[in-house]
mmCIF file of C-alpha atoms in Angstrom:
data_model
loop_
_atom_site.group_PDB
_atom_site.id
_atom_site.type_symbol
_atom_site.label_atom_id
_atom_site.label_comp_id
_atom_site.label_asym_id
_atom_site.label_seq_id
_atom_site.Cartn_x
_atom_site.Cartn_y
_atom_site.Cartn_z
ATOM 1 C CA MET A 91 -21.422 29.364 31.888
ATOM 2 C CA ALA A 92 -20.647 26.901 34.556
ATOM 3 C CA GLN A 93 -17.372 25.922 35.166
ATOM 4 C CA VAL A 94 -16.743 22.818 36.879
ATOM 5 C CA VAL A 95 -13.623 21.084 37.565
ATOM 6 C CA GLY A 96 -12.724 18.005 39.403
ATOM 7 C CA SER A 97 -9.956 16.531 41.183
ATOM 8 C CA ASN A 98 -6.745 14.568 40.909
ATOM 9 C CA LEU A 99 -9.492 11.210 41.788
ATOM 10 C CA SER A 100 -11.420 9.641 39.309
ATOM 11 C CA GLU A 101 -14.788 10.908 39.262
ATOM 12 C CA ARG A 102 -17.996 11.899 37.093
ATOM 13 C CA VAL A 103 -18.501 15.546 36.310
ATOM 14 C CA PHE A 104 -21.783 16.943 35.214
ATOM 15 C CA GLY A 105 -22.804 20.094 33.469
ATOM 16 C CA THR A 106 -25.696 21.956 32.850
ATOM 17 C CA ASN A 107 -28.124 22.931 30.074
ATOM 18 C CA ASP A 108 -25.864 26.414 29.511
ATOM 19 C CA ASN A 109 -22.705 26.394 27.766
ATOM 20 C CA ASP A 110 -20.291 24.956 30.177
ATOM 21 C CA ASP A 111 -16.630 24.104 30.493
ATOM 22 C CA LEU A 112 -15.986 21.007 32.279
ATOM 23 C CA PHE A 113 -12.417 19.779 33.705
ATOM 24 C CA GLY A 114 -11.243 16.404 34.660
ATOM 25 C CA LEU A 115 -8.087 16.963 35.814
ATOM 26 C CA GLY A 116 -6.274 13.918 37.215
ATOM 27 C CA GLY A 117 -7.941 10.293 37.330
ATOM 28 C CA ASN A 118 -9.733 8.766 35.032
ATOM 29 C CA ASP A 119 -13.108 10.664 34.802
ATOM 30 C CA ARG A 120 -15.976 10.815 33.046
ATOM 31 C CA LEU A 121 -17.628 14.192 31.762
ATOM 32 C CA THR A 122 -21.401 14.294 31.458
ATOM 33 C CA GLY A 123 -22.834 17.271 29.318
ATOM 34 C CA PHE A 124 -25.789 18.075 28.701
ATOM 35 C CA ALA A 125 -27.287 21.100 25.894
ATOM 36 C CA GLY A 126 -25.454 24.336 25.473
ATOM 37 C CA ASP A 127 -21.937 24.416 23.994
ATOM 38 C CA ASP A 128 -19.084 22.925 26.414
ATOM 39 C CA LEU A 129 -15.749 22.448 26.662
ATOM 40 C CA MET A 130 -14.550 18.734 27.634
ATOM 41 C CA ALA A 131 -11.444 18.686 29.127
ATOM 42 C CA GLY A 132 -10.120 15.583 30.550
ATOM 43 C CA GLY A 133 -6.879 16.327 31.581
ATOM 44 C CA THR A 134 -4.362 13.268 32.488
ATOM 45 C CA GLY A 135 -6.006 9.860 32.945
ATOM 46 C CA TYR A 136 -8.037 7.880 30.698
ATOM 47 C CA ASP A 137 -11.501 10.224 30.412
ATOM 48 C CA THR A 138 -14.783 9.826 28.579
ATOM 49 C CA ALA A 139 -16.770 12.565 27.128
ATOM 50 C CA ASP A 140 -20.209 10.783 27.946
ATOM 51 C CA TYR A 141 -23.968 11.658 25.827
ATOM 52 C CA SER A 142 -25.383 8.521 27.134
ATOM 53 C CA ARG A 143 -28.257 10.314 28.778
ATOM 54 C CA LEU A 144 -28.474 13.091 26.156
ATOM 55 C CA GLY A 145 -31.200 11.172 24.834
ATOM 56 C CA ARG A 146 -29.947 12.646 20.878
ATOM 57 C CA ALA A 147 -27.826 11.484 18.635
ATOM 58 C CA VAL A 148 -24.224 12.810 18.189
ATOM 59 C CA THR A 149 -21.677 13.157 15.918
ATOM 60 C CA LEU A 150 -18.134 13.255 16.313
ATOM 61 C CA LEU A 151 -16.434 16.041 13.839
ATOM 62 C CA PRO A 152 -12.857 16.445 12.716
ATOM 63 C CA GLY A 153 -10.862 18.775 14.918
ATOM 64 C CA GLY A 154 -12.281 16.822 18.268
ATOM 65 C CA ARG A 155 -15.945 18.626 17.860
ATOM 66 C CA VAL A 156 -19.071 16.943 19.075
ATOM 67 C CA SER A 157 -22.459 17.778 17.518
ATOM 68 C CA LYS A 158 -25.255 17.239 20.018
ATOM 69 C CA GLY A 159 -28.555 17.027 17.602
ATOM 70 C CA GLY A 160 -29.610 20.571 17.821
ATOM 71 C CA LEU A 161 -28.557 21.281 21.264
ATOM 72 C CA GLY A 162 -24.931 22.408 21.122
ATOM 73 C CA VAL A 163 -21.416 21.977 19.918
ATOM 74 C CA ASP A 164 -18.544 20.544 22.405
ATOM 75 C CA GLN A 165 -15.341 20.989 21.892
ATOM 76 C CA MET A 166 -12.935 17.826 23.219
ATOM 77 C CA ASN A 167 -9.761 17.757 24.749
ATOM 78 C CA SER A 168 -8.046 15.292 26.677
ATOM 79 C CA ILE A 169 -10.283 12.734 25.541
ATOM 80 C CA GLU A 170 -10.013 9.115 25.249
ATOM 81 C CA ARG A 171 -13.389 7.566 25.031
ATOM 82 C CA ILE A 172 -16.892 8.929 23.484
ATOM 83 C CA VAL A 173 -19.709 7.501 24.428
ATOM 84 C CA GLY A 174 -23.301 7.928 22.748
ATOM 85 C CA THR A 175 -26.542 7.091 24.155
ATOM 86 C CA ALA A 176 -27.464 3.197 22.747
ATOM 87 C CA GLY A 177 -30.276 2.661 20.141
ATOM 88 C CA LEU A 178 -29.372 6.497 18.487
ATOM 89 C CA ASN A 179 -27.820 7.120 14.908
ATOM 90 C CA ASN A 180 -24.732 8.271 16.669
ATOM 91 C CA SER A 181 -22.260 9.344 13.881
ATOM 92 C CA ILE A 182 -18.558 9.367 12.757
ATOM 93 C CA ASP A 183 -18.059 12.373 9.736
ATOM 94 C CA GLY A 184 -14.501 12.999 8.457
ATOM 95 C CA ALA A 185 -15.797 15.010 5.408
ATOM 96 C CA SER A 186 -15.729 17.980 6.377
ATOM 97 C CA GLY A 187 -11.690 17.356 7.398
ATOM 98 C CA SER A 188 -8.666 18.760 5.542
ATOM 99 C CA GLY A 189 -5.080 17.876 5.012
ATOM 100 C CA SER A 190 -3.824 14.443 5.037
ATOM 101 C CA ALA A 191 -5.629 13.274 7.857
ATOM 102 C CA SER A 192 -7.244 9.656 7.738
ATOM 103 C CA PHE A 193 -9.333 7.265 9.626
ATOM 104 C CA ASN A 194 -9.048 3.363 10.555
ATOM 105 C CA VAL A 195 -12.625 2.657 12.357
ATOM 106 C CA ASP A 196 -13.593 -0.548 13.489
ATOM 107 C CA LEU A 197 -17.392 -0.172 15.220
ATOM 108 C CA GLY A 198 -17.764 -3.752 16.128
ATOM 109 C CA ALA A 199 -14.114 -3.389 17.975
ATOM 110 C CA LYS A 200 -15.548 0.345 19.231
ATOM 111 C CA ARG A 201 -11.986 1.535 17.772
ATOM 112 C CA LEU A 202 -11.343 4.986 16.281
ATOM 113 C CA THR A 203 -7.904 5.968 14.739
ATOM 114 C CA VAL A 204 -6.781 8.720 13.455
ATOM 115 C CA ASN A 205 -3.802 9.358 11.262
ATOM 116 C CA ASN A 206 -1.872 11.838 10.570
ATOM 117 C CA VAL A 207 -2.935 14.739 12.888
ATOM 118 C CA PRO A 208 -0.777 18.063 12.217
ATOM 119 C CA PHE A 209 1.128 18.135 15.192
ATOM 120 C CA LEU A 210 -0.405 15.169 17.193
ATOM 121 C CA GLY A 211 0.469 12.624 14.711
ATOM 122 C CA THR A 212 -2.011 9.423 16.049
ATOM 123 C CA LEU A 213 -4.652 9.709 18.146
ATOM 124 C CA ASN A 214 -6.226 6.574 19.322
ATOM 125 C CA PHE A 215 -10.041 6.706 20.846
ATOM 126 C CA SER A 216 -12.598 4.374 22.144
ATOM 127 C CA VAL A 217 -16.095 5.014 20.456
ATOM 128 C CA HIS A 218 -18.889 3.259 21.965
ATOM 129 C CA ASN A 219 -23.089 2.918 20.696
ATOM 130 C CA PHE A 220 -21.703 4.784 17.031
ATOM 131 C CA VAL A 221 -23.538 3.270 13.866
ATOM 132 C CA HIS A 222 -22.499 5.362 10.920
ATOM 133 C CA VAL A 223 -19.022 6.687 9.484
ATOM 134 C CA ARG A 224 -18.544 9.537 6.722
ATOM 135 C CA GLY A 225 -14.340 9.040 5.826
ATOM 136 C CA THR A 226 -12.265 11.476 5.432
ATOM 137 C CA PRO A 227 -10.430 13.540 1.701
ATOM 138 C CA SER A 228 -7.396 10.685 2.404
ATOM 139 C CA ALA A 229 -7.585 6.805 2.157
ATOM 140 C CA ASP A 230 -9.933 5.457 4.839
ATOM 141 C CA ARG A 231 -10.103 2.107 6.199
ATOM 142 C CA ILE A 232 -13.262 1.480 7.776
ATOM 143 C CA THR A 233 -15.857 -1.614 9.431
ATOM 144 C CA GLY A 234 -18.935 -1.784 10.212
ATOM 145 C CA SER A 235 -20.726 -3.726 13.266
ATOM 146 C CA GLY A 236 -23.488 -6.165 13.626
ATOM 147 C CA LYS A 237 -25.942 -3.526 13.240
ATOM 148 C CA GLY A 238 -27.084 -2.141 9.908
ATOM 149 C CA ASN A 239 -24.117 0.428 8.893
ATOM 150 C CA PHE A 240 -24.333 3.307 6.536
ATOM 151 C CA LEU A 241 -20.247 3.869 6.006
ATOM 152 C CA ASP A 242 -19.249 6.204 3.193
ATOM 153 C CA GLY A 243 -15.876 6.635 1.823
ATOM 154 C CA GLN A 244 -15.908 10.165 0.997
ATOM 155 C CA GLY A 245 -12.374 10.754 -0.847
ATOM 156 C CA GLY A 246 -9.282 8.842 -1.443
ATOM 157 C CA ASN A 247 -8.970 5.127 -1.882
ATOM 158 C CA ASP A 248 -10.722 3.536 0.729
ATOM 159 C CA THR A 249 -11.215 0.023 2.459
ATOM 160 C CA LEU A 250 -15.141 -0.031 3.445
ATOM 161 C CA THR A 251 -16.118 -3.720 5.147
ATOM 162 C CA GLY A 252 -19.910 -3.785 6.452
ATOM 163 C CA SER A 253 -19.697 -7.009 8.297
ATOM 164 C CA ALA A 254 -23.066 -8.308 10.190
ATOM 165 C CA GLY A 255 -26.616 -6.944 9.549
ATOM 166 C CA SER A 256 -27.722 -5.184 6.004
ATOM 167 C CA ASP A 257 -25.309 -2.261 5.313
ATOM 168 C CA THR A 258 -25.409 0.698 2.913
ATOM 169 C CA ILE A 259 -22.080 1.454 1.839
ATOM 170 C CA VAL A 260 -20.498 3.997 -0.241
ATOM 171 C CA GLY A 261 -17.070 4.467 -1.838
ATOM 172 C CA GLY A 262 -17.182 7.692 -3.365
ATOM 173 C CA SER A 263 -14.102 9.221 -5.114
ATOM 174 C CA GLY A 264 -10.835 7.416 -5.503
ATOM 175 C CA ILE A 265 -10.274 3.872 -5.901
ATOM 176 C CA ASP A 266 -12.421 1.796 -3.479
ATOM 177 C CA LEU A 267 -13.118 -1.913 -2.203
ATOM 178 C CA LEU A 268 -16.013 -2.407 -0.464
ATOM 179 C CA ASN A 269 -17.237 -5.570 1.461
ATOM 180 C CA GLY A 270 -20.657 -5.809 2.590
ATOM 181 C CA ALA A 271 -19.819 -9.032 4.369
ATOM 182 C CA ASP A 272 -16.998 -10.546 6.374
ATOM 183 C CA ASN A 273 -15.238 -13.773 6.379
ATOM 184 C CA PHE A 274 -16.718 -14.557 9.755
ATOM 185 C CA TYR A 275 -20.540 -13.263 8.877
ATOM 186 C CA ARG A 276 -20.098 -14.085 4.997
ATOM 187 C CA GLY A 277 -23.651 -12.713 4.308
ATOM 188 C CA PHE A 278 -25.839 -14.530 6.061
ATOM 189 C CA LEU A 279 -29.065 -12.997 6.177
ATOM 190 C CA GLU A 280 -27.668 -9.810 4.803
ATOM 191 C CA VAL A 281 -28.628 -7.384 1.642
ATOM 192 C CA ASP A 282 -25.901 -5.357 1.459
ATOM 193 C CA SER A 283 -25.848 -2.223 -1.102
ATOM 194 C CA LEU A 284 -22.694 -1.380 -2.471
ATOM 195 C CA THR A 285 -22.125 2.143 -4.704
ATOM 196 C CA GLY A 286 -18.665 2.427 -5.312
ATOM 197 C CA GLY A 287 -18.452 5.967 -6.850
ATOM 198 C CA SER A 288 -16.777 7.375 -9.385
ATOM 199 C CA ASN A 289 -13.279 6.014 -10.807
ATOM 200 C CA ASN A 290 -12.941 1.927 -10.576
ATOM 201 C CA ASP A 291 -13.488 0.178 -7.552
ATOM 202 C CA GLY A 292 -13.517 -3.396 -6.587
ATOM 203 C CA PHE A 293 -16.825 -5.198 -5.262
ATOM 204 C CA ILE A 294 -15.962 -8.288 -3.064
ATOM 205 C CA VAL A 295 -18.676 -11.369 -2.895
ATOM 206 C CA GLY A 296 -16.495 -14.294 -1.713
ATOM 207 C CA ASN A 297 -12.878 -15.054 -0.763
ATOM 208 C CA ARG A 298 -10.698 -17.914 -0.717
ATOM 209 C CA SER A 299 -13.009 -19.786 1.928
ATOM 210 C CA GLY A 300 -15.600 -19.637 -0.704
ATOM 211 C CA SER A 301 -18.684 -17.595 -1.636
ATOM 212 C CA TYR A 302 -20.523 -14.927 0.739
ATOM 213 C CA TYR A 303 -24.341 -14.812 0.133
ATOM 214 C CA ARG A 304 -24.533 -18.744 -0.764
ATOM 215 C CA PHE A 305 -26.583 -19.571 2.252
ATOM 216 C CA ASN A 306 -30.881 -18.340 1.655
ATOM 217 C CA GLY A 307 -31.387 -17.811 -1.900
ATOM 218 C CA SER A 308 -32.728 -14.733 -2.849
ATOM 219 C CA SER A 309 -33.194 -13.672 0.925
ATOM 220 C CA ASP A 310 -29.534 -12.610 1.203
ATOM 221 C CA TYR A 311 -26.790 -11.108 -1.874
ATOM 222 C CA ALA A 312 -25.051 -7.480 -2.208
ATOM 223 C CA LEU A 313 -27.093 -5.511 -4.388
ATOM 224 C CA ILE A 314 -24.284 -3.600 -6.543
ATOM 225 C CA ARG A 315 -25.798 -0.078 -8.028
ATOM 226 C CA ASP A 316 -23.131 1.157 -10.219
ATOM 227 C CA PHE A 317 -21.245 -1.397 -12.023
ATOM 228 C CA THR A 318 -19.454 -0.610 -15.153
ATOM 229 C CA ARG A 319 -16.083 -1.621 -17.254
ATOM 230 C CA GLY A 320 -13.539 -1.140 -15.401
ATOM 231 C CA ASP A 321 -14.866 -2.136 -12.284
ATOM 232 C CA LEU A 322 -13.979 -5.543 -10.662
ATOM 233 C CA ILE A 323 -16.115 -8.496 -8.501
ATOM 234 C CA GLN A 324 -14.045 -10.403 -6.505
ATOM 235 C CA LEU A 325 -15.591 -13.975 -6.459
ATOM 236 C CA GLY A 326 -14.825 -17.017 -3.995
ATOM 237 C CA ALA A 327 -12.233 -20.000 -4.848
ATOM 238 C CA GLY A 328 -13.698 -23.147 -5.591
ATOM 239 C CA GLU A 329 -17.212 -22.096 -6.765
ATOM 240 C CA THR A 330 -19.109 -22.537 -9.896
ATOM 241 C CA TYR A 331 -20.796 -18.748 -11.045
ATOM 242 C CA GLN A 332 -23.364 -18.084 -13.371
ATOM 243 C CA THR A 333 -24.848 -14.611 -14.650
ATOM 244 C CA ARG A 334 -28.181 -13.589 -15.855
ATOM 245 C CA ARG A 335 -29.095 -10.775 -17.834
ATOM 246 C CA ASP A 336 -32.088 -8.571 -16.525
ATOM 247 C CA SER A 337 -33.345 -4.918 -17.261
ATOM 248 C CA PHE A 338 -31.284 -3.588 -14.770
ATOM 249 C CA GLY A 339 -27.514 -5.336 -15.576
ATOM 250 C CA PHE A 340 -27.407 -8.716 -14.343
ATOM 251 C CA ASP A 341 -27.819 -11.641 -11.350
ATOM 252 C CA LEU A 342 -25.218 -13.044 -10.610
ATOM 253 C CA PHE A 343 -25.471 -16.690 -9.003
ATOM 254 C CA VAL A 344 -23.898 -18.874 -6.879
ATOM 255 C CA PHE A 345 -23.895 -23.209 -7.779
ATOM 256 C CA ARG A 346 -24.309 -25.911 -4.942
ATOM 257 C CA ASP A 347 -25.590 -28.854 -5.512
ATOM 258 C CA GLY A 348 -27.457 -28.135 -8.442
ATOM 259 C CA VAL A 349 -29.383 -24.940 -6.976
ATOM 260 C CA ALA A 350 -28.607 -22.236 -8.189
ATOM 261 C CA ASP A 351 -28.343 -19.495 -4.925
ATOM 262 C CA LEU A 352 -28.330 -15.272 -5.367
ATOM 263 C CA VAL A 353 -25.133 -14.217 -5.017
ATOM 264 C CA ALA A 354 -25.401 -10.367 -6.129
ATOM 265 C CA ASP A 355 -28.548 -8.379 -7.903
ATOM 266 C CA VAL A 356 -25.449 -5.752 -10.299
ATOM 267 C CA ARG A 357 -26.964 -2.942 -11.707
ATOM 268 C CA THR A 358 -24.855 -1.552 -14.801
ATOM 269 C CA THR A 359 -24.262 2.152 -15.848
ATOM 270 C CA SER A 360 -22.542 0.950 -19.008
ATOM 271 C CA PHE A 361 -22.878 -2.477 -21.272
ATOM 272 C CA VAL A 362 -20.833 -5.012 -19.376
ATOM 273 C CA SER A 363 -19.707 -8.567 -21.061
ATOM 274 C CA LEU A 364 -20.863 -11.850 -19.138
ATOM 275 C CA PRO A 365 -19.191 -15.110 -19.290
ATOM 276 C CA SER A 366 -21.579 -17.814 -21.017
ATOM 277 C CA GLY A 367 -22.442 -20.843 -19.018
ATOM 278 C CA PRO A 368 -21.227 -21.420 -15.760
ATOM 279 C CA PHE A 369 -17.699 -20.685 -14.679
ATOM 280 C CA ARG A 370 -15.212 -20.502 -11.757
ATOM 281 C CA LEU A 371 -11.913 -18.462 -11.266
ATOM 282 C CA ALA A 372 -8.883 -19.567 -10.026
ATOM 283 C CA SER A 373 -7.294 -17.035 -7.719
ATOM 284 C CA GLY A 374 -5.417 -14.158 -9.515
ATOM 285 C CA GLN A 375 -7.257 -14.840 -12.553
ATOM 286 C CA VAL A 376 -9.241 -12.273 -14.011
ATOM 287 C CA LEU A 377 -12.299 -13.071 -16.286
ATOM 288 C CA GLY A 378 -13.804 -9.692 -17.829
ATOM 289 C CA GLY A 379 -15.445 -7.994 -14.834
ATOM 290 C CA PHE A 380 -14.852 -10.977 -12.598
ATOM 291 C CA TYR A 381 -11.607 -11.913 -10.259
ATOM 292 C CA GLY A 382 -10.842 -14.544 -8.959
ATOM 293 C CA ALA A 383 -9.999 -14.399 -5.003
#
């Protein structure tokens, strides 16, 4: 085991392929570990745990632990920024957490907030090159990035937003709100997979600015995998929609200039009654399994 101690200046501290203790002390330090079970102790200042040269995807776990893809598990202390290797499926995984801790994650903004940490309260981190998130047993708010993200809410009543890219979103247990797109990208050239899980869930395919996925026919849409009675699909305001049953459930189309554009391929797990003919909803209006934004 090696022990590497920095100074009170901002510097870079390197470990070895053994089990190392890396101490930053003062300054804004960058601690770079390799194989082994390392302690990454930043000290004062704004400190970084840097895995950009590791060549393995890392997973950020509860309690400040980092799993290094078979190369060991590190323990972080007084670290404010975590950097994974670019281009790999680095992930944040709170599924094994306990108590009331929860996540606010925005991968596009590179932000992770952990709420209700015992004895510590709220902890904020900057997370770089992370692609996938599994939430906590509590209520989480998780937002993806421009990449194809996998977002899994796990327990609690979660709000999950994919943003750009073709995302896979799973609500888990709880009453979850799933949105494969967002107000800016609006589902352009995306095929987002949405699975609500148990309990009644909401699926967003539009907002008060109109429908998502209305750009390229069957080239972009939401694939809703487990729609059942009690679930709701939020539709865009001011749009005309129509449903068509198929062997798996139904397809949902938006009509613009007389052209039907696929918005959602909906797989049902129980019989769901559908509107007959074209329809639109006012804001807050509910019609069967549909809700007006």
